[in-house]
Short mmCIF file of C-alpha atoms in Angstrom, two decimals:
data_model
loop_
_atom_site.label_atom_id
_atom_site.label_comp_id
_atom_site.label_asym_id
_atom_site.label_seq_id
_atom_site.Cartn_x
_atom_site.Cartn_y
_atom_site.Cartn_z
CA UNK P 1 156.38 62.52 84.17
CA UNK P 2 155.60 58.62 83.30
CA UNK P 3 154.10 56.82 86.76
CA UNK P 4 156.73 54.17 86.75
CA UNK P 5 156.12 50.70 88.83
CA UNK P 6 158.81 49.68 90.79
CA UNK P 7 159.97 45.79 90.95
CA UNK P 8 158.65 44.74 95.14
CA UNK P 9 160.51 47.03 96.98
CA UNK P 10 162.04 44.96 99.70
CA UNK P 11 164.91 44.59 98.01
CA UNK P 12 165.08 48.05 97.19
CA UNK P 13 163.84 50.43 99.71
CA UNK P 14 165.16 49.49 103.05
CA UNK P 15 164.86 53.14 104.52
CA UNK P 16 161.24 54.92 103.35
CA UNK P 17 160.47 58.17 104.27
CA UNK P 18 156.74 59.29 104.52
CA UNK P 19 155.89 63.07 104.92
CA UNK P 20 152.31 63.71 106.01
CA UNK P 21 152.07 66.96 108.50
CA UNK P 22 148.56 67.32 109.34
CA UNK P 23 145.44 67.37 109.97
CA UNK P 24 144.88 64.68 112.87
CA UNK P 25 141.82 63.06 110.60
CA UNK P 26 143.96 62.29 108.07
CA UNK P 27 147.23 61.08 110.02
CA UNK P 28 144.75 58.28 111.55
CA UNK P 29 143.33 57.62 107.78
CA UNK P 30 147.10 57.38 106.83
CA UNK P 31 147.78 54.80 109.95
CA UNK P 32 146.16 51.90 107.99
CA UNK P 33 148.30 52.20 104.67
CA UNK P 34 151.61 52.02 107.27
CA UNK P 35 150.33 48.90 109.27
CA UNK P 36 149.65 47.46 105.30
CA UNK P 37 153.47 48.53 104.38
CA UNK P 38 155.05 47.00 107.92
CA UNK P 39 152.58 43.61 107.11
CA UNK P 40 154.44 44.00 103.43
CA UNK P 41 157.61 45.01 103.68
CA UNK P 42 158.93 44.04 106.75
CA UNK P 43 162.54 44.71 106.14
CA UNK P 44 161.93 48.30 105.77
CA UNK P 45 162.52 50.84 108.01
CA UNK P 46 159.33 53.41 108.25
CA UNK P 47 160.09 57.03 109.06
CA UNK P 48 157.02 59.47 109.05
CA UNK P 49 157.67 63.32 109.38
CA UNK P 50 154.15 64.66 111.08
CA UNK P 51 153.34 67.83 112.32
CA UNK P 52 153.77 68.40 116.40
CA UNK P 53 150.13 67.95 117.25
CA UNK P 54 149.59 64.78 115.12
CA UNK P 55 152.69 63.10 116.81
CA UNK P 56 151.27 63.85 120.17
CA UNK P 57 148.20 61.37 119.18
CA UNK P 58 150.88 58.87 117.08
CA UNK P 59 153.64 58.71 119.87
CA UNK P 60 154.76 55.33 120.65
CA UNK P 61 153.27 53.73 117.57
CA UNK P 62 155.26 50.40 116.96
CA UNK P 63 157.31 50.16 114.38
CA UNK P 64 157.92 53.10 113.29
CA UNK P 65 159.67 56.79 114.19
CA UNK P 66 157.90 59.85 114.22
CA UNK P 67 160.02 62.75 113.45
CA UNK P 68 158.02 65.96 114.09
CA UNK P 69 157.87 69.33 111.94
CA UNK P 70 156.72 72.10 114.37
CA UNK P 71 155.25 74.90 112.19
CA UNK P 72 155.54 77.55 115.00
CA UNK P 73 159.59 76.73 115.14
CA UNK P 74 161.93 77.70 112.11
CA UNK P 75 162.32 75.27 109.56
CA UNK P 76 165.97 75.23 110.18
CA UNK P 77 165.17 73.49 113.53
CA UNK P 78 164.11 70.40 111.32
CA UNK P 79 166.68 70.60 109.06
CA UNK P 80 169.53 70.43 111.21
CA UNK P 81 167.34 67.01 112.60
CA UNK P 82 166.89 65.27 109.26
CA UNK P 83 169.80 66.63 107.19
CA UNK P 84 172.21 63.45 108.28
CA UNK P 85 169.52 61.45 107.23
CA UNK P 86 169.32 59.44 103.62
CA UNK P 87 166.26 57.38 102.80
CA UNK P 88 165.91 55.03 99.74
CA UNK P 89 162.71 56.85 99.12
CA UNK P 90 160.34 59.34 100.31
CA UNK P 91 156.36 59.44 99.96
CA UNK P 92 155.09 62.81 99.63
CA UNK P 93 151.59 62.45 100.95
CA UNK P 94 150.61 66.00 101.22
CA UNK P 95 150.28 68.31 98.45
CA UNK P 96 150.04 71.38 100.40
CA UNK P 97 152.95 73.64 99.55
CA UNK P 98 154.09 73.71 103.34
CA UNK P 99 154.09 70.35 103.34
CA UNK P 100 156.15 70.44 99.54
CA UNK P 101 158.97 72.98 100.96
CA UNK P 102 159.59 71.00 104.26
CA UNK P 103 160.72 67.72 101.89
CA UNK P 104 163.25 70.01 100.22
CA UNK P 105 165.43 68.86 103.07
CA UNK P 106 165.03 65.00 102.97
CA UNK P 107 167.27 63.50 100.89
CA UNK P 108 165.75 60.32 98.58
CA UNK P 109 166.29 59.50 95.42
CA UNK P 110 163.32 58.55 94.64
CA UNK P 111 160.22 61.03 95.45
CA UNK P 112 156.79 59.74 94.87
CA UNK P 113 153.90 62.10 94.55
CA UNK P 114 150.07 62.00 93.80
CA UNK P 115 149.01 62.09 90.28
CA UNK P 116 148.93 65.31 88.19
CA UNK P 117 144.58 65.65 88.95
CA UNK P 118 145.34 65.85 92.70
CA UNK P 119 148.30 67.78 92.29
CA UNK P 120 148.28 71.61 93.70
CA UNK P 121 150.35 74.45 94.89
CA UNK P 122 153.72 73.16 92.89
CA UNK P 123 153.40 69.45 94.30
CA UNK P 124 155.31 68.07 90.82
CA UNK P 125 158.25 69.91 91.05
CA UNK P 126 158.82 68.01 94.98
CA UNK P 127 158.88 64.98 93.28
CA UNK P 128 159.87 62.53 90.56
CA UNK P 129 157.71 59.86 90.23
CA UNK P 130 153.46 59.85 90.73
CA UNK P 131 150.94 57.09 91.67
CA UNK P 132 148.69 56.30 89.22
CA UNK P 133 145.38 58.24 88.43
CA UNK P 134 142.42 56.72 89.85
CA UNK P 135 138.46 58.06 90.34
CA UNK P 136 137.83 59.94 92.75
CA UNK P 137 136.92 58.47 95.91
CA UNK P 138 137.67 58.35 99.38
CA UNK P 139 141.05 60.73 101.17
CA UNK P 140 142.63 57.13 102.29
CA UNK P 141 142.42 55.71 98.84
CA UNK P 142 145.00 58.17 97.87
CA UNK P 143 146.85 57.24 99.94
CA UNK P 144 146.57 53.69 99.47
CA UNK P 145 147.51 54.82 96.06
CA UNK P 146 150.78 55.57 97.62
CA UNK P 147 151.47 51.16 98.60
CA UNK P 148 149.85 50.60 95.22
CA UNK P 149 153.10 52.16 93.41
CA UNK P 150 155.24 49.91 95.42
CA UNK P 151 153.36 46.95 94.32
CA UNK P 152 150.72 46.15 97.34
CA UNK P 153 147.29 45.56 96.37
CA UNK P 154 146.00 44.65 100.19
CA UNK P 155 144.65 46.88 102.73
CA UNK P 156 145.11 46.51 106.38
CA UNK P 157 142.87 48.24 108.63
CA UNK P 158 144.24 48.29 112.26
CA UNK P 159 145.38 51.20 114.05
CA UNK P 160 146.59 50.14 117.42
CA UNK P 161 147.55 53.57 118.56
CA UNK P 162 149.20 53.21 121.92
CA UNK P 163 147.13 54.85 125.04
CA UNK P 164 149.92 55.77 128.05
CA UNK P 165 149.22 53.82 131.67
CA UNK P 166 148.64 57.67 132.78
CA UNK P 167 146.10 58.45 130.49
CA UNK P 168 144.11 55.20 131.36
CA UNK P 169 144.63 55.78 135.19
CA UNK P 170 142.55 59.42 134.74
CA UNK P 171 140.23 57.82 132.56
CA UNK P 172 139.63 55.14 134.87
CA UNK P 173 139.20 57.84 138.03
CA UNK P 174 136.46 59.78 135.84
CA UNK P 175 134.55 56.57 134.54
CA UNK P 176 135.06 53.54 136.34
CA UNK P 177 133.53 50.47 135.18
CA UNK P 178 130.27 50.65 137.16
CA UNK P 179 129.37 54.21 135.38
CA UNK P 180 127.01 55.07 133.19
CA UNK P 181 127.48 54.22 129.70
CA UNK P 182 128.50 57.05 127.78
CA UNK P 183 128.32 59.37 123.83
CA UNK P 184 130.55 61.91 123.60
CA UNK P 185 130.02 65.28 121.58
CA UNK P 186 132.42 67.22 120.17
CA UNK P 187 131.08 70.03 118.54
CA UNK P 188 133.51 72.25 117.00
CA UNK P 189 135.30 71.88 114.12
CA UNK P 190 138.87 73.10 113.85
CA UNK P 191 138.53 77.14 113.23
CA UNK P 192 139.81 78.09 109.82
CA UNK P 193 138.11 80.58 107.44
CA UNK P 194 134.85 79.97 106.14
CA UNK P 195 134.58 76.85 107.45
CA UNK P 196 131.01 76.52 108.30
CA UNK P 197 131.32 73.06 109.68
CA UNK P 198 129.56 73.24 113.13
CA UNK P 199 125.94 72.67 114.04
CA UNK P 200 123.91 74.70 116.58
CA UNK P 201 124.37 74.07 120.08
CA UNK P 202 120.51 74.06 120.51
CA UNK P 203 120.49 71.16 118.16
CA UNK P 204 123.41 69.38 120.51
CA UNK P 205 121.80 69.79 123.29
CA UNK P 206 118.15 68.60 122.12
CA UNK P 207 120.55 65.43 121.05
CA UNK P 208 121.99 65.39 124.15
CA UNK P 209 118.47 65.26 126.13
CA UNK P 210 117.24 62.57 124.20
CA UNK P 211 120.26 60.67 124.85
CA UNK P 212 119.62 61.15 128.82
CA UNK P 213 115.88 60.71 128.43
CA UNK P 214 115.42 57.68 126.06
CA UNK P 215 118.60 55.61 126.58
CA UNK P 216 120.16 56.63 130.22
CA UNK P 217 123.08 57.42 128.68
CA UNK P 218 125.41 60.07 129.70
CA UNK P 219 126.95 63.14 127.69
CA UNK P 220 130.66 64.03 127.49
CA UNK P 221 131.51 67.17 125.69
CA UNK P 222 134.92 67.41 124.37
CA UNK P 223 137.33 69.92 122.74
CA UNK P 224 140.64 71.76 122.42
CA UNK P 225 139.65 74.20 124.56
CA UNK P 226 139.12 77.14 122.13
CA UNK P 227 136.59 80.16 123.13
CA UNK P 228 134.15 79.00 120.85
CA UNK P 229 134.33 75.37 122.19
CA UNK P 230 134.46 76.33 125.94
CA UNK P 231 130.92 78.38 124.41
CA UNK P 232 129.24 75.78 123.14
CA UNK P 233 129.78 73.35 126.12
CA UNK P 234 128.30 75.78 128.51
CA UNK P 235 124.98 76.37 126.10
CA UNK P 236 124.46 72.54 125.78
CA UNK P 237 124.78 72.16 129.15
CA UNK P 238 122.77 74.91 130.64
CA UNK P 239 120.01 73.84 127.56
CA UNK P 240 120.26 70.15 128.59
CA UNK P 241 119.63 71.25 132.89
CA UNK P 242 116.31 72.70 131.13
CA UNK P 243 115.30 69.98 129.16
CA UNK P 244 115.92 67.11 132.35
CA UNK P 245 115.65 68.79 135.52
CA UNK P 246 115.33 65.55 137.07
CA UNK P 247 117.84 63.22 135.57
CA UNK P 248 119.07 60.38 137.89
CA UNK P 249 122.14 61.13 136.60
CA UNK P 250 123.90 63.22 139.52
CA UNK P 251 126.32 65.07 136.20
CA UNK P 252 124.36 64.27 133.02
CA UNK P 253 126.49 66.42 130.70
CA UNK P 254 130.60 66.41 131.96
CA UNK P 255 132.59 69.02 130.06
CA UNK P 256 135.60 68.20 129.39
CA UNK P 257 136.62 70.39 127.02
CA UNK P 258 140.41 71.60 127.30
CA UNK P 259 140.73 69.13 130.01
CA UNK P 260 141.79 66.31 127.48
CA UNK P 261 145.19 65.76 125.93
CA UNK P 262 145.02 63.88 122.18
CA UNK P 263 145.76 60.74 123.48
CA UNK P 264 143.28 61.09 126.71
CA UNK P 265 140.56 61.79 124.42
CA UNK P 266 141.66 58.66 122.26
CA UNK P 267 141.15 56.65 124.94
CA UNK P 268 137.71 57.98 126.09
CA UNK P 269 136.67 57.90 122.70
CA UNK P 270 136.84 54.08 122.72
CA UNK P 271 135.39 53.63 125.58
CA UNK P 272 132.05 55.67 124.16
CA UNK P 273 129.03 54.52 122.76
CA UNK P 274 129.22 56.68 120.07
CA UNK P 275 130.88 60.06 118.84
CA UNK P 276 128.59 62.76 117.81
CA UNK P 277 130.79 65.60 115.63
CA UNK P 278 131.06 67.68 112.78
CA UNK P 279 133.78 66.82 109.88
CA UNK P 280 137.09 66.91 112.44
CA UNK P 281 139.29 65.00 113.85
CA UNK P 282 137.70 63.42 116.51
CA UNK P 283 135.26 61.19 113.72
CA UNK P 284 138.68 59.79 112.49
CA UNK P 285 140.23 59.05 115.73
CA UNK P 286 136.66 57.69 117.02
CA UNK P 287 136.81 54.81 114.21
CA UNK P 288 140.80 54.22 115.10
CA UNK P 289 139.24 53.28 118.31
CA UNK P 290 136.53 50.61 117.57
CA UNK P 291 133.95 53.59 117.86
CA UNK P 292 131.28 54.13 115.47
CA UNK P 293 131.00 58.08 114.69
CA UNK P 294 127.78 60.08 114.06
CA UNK P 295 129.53 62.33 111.47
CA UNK P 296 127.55 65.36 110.52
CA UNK P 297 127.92 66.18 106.70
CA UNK P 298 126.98 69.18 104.83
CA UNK P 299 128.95 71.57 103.84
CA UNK P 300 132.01 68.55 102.63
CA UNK P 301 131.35 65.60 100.91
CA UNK P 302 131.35 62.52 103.43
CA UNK P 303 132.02 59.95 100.70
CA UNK P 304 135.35 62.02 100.71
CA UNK P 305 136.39 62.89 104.56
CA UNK P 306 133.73 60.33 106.05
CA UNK P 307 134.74 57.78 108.47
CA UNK P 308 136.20 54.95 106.38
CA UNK P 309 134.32 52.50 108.55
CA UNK P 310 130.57 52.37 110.03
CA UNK P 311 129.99 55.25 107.16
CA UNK P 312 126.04 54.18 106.94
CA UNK P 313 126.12 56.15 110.58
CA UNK P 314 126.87 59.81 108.68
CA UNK P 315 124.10 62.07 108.56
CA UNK P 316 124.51 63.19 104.80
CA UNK P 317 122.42 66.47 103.81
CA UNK P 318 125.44 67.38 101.43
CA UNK P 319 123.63 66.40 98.29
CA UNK P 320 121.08 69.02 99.57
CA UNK P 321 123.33 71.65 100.70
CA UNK P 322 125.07 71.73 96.83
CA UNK P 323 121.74 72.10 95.46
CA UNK P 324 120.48 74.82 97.89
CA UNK P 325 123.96 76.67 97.86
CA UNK P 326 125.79 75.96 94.82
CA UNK P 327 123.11 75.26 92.60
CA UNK P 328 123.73 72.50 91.11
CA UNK P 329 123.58 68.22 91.55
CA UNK P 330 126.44 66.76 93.36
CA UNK P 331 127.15 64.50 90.16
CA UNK P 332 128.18 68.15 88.48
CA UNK P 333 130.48 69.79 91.05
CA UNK P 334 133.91 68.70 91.22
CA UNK P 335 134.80 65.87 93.64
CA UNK P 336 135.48 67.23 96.85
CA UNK P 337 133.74 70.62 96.60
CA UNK P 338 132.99 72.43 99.84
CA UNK P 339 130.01 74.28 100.55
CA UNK P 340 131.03 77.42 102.26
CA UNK P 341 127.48 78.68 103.35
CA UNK P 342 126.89 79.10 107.06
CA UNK P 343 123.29 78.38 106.60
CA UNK P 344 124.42 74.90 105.39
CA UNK P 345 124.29 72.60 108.55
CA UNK P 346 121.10 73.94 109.51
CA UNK P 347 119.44 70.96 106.69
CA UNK P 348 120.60 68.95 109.41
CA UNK P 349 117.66 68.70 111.85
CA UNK P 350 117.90 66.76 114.98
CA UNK P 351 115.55 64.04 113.96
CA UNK P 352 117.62 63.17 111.72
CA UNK P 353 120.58 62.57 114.18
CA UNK P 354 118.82 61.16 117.23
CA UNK P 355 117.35 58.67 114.45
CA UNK P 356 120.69 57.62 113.79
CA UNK P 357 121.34 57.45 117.06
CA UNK P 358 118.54 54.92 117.77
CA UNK P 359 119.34 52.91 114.80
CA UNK P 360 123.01 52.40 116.17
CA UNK P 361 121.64 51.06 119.38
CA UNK P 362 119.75 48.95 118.36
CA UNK P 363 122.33 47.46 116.18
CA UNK P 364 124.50 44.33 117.73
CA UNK P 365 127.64 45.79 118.81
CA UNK P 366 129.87 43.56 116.41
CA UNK P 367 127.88 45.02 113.56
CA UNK P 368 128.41 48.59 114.18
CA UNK P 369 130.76 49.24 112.03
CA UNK P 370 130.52 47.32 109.06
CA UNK P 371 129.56 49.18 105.90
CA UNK P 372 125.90 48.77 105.30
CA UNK P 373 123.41 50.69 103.27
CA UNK P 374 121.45 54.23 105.56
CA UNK P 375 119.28 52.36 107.90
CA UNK P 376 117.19 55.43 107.71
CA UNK P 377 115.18 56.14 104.45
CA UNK P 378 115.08 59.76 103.20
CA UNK P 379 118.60 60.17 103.49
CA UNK P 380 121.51 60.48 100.96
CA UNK P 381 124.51 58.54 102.36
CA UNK P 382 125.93 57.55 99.36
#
């Protein structure tokens, strides 16, 4: 199948269908490329089907409708909502084979793909035309690769992800303006199978303490309100009581895990100092927000599923976890290779982290996050 470059498409494609389900990371990595193709082509009409948790973040996003794909629901539900619809085109952003059988029901002409070394679980036979090959690099340059093919070179990176007057109201009640200043944690990564992703909740919490101690800053835990995560926030906090016994802080660590919808924690997220996590979601949506992110990389490549902005911030032991674990260098493995060891966060050591975190303070604000070389020597970010 020949990658085939279209003349510019406003003349062409006045209804464009995008299908990208999941995961919330990569739904706010995807946000940029459709704020470049509404700047481009502003005669055409963007429809994005997303999965049901994604949309609950995206809701409300000008310019363009959301039509959600619950997994939990039978697919028929979704086809019975999209099959009056006919687009000019459709993007298939996902090359899961979930994501693959779901556009068997949206009808377009013309179905763009990724290109054959990306390609997996039958992705070619959804579609009929690919964007071009390119080195590997970065999850949003794929899909940039995606406004490439219609002939758009630029990249716009703006978000703007619209934060309800009731969300702000309870944010507002919780932190009002004369509070402390604030760094949330979310510790968990999303549970799948050998995933490996999170740190120790000792390590959090020495983090945590440091952040009380040293800066006077306070610590917000967050999560979706899984066992594990309701776990964790009661081991950082009862570690963190130990380590300052006599903050002046009258809560020093608020848990607020389960207690946050996705666009709640949207909103505190941009209101933080900085976000401390493993690989998840919350890194992504932190940068969305004008936050620089504290991502915490070893067992997945961070030059891959970083933060696309403020990426000097990443602690990056993945170049060391590959050797210990796999074996080999990182210049040998192929691109995107996970290390699925559970050993493999512990080469992150809290110096490391509360270095970063020192480093970001005393960075001016405005600077935060450009893209700048590690500010702290002795480790691989790049």
């Amino acid at each position: 199948m020949a990658h085939q470059k279209l003349p510019y498409p406003k003349d062409s494609l006045k209804q464009l269908c995008l299908l990208r389900l999941s995961a919330v990371g990569d739904c706010c990595n995807l946000l940029p490329v459709i704020r470049t193709l509404q700047q481009y082509l502003p005669n055409t009409e963007l429809t994005w089907v997303i999965g049901k948790s994604e949309a609950s973040l995206l809701r409300g996003t000008d310019g363009i409708e959301l039509v959600e794909y619950d997994k939990n629901k039978r697919t028929e539900t979704f086809r019975q909502a999209i099959a009056s619809r006919k687009f000019d085109g459709l993007l298939l952003m996902q090359v899961a084979l979930r994501a693959g059988l779901v556009s068997r029901h949206i009808k377009a002409p013309l179905r763009v793909g990724f290109d054959a070394s990306r390609s997996r679980d039958g992705h070619g036979f959804f579609i009929n035309q690919r964007i071009a090959k390119a080195d590997p690099g970065h999850v949003i340059d794929g899909f940039f690769g995606f406004a490439e093919f219609l002939g758009i070179s630029e990249r716009i990176f703006r978000w703007d992800i619209p934060v309800p007057d009731v969300a702000i109201e309870k944010l507002n009640a919780m932190f009002p303006a004369s509070s402390q200043p604030f760094l949330v944690i979310s510790p968990c990564s999303s549970q799948r199978s050998r995933n490996f992703r999170n740190w120790s909740a000792e390590n959090y919490a020495a983090v945590a303490s440091h952040a009380i101690q040293k800066f006077g800053l306070q610590v917000v835990i967050t999560g979706t309100g899984t066992d594990e995560e309701h776990t964790y926030a009661r081991q950082i906090q009862d570690l963190v009581s130990k380590a300052v016994p006599n903050s002046s802080m009258p809560v020093p660590v608020i848990n607020l895990v389960g207690k946050t919808d996705l666009k709640m924690l949207y909103a505190l997220l941009g209101r933080a100092v900085t976000v401390i996590a493993p690989d998840s979601g919350p890194v992504h949506m932190s940068i969305a927000a004008g936050t620089p992110a504290i991502g915490l990389y070893a067992t997945s490549n961070p030059d891959r599923t970083g933060p696309i902005l403020g990426r000097n911030w990443v602690v990056n032991q993945y170049p060391e976890a590959v050797q210990r674990f796999i074996g080999r260098d990182i210049e040998t493995v192929r691109w995107g290779r996970r290390v699925r060891h559970p050993d493999a966060m512990s080469w992150i050591n809290k110096e490391m982290v509360t270095d970063r975190l020192e480093q970001l303070l005393a960075t001016p604000f405005a600077q935060r996050l450009e893209q700048t070389e590690s500010p702290v020597e002795g480790i691989n970010d790049d």
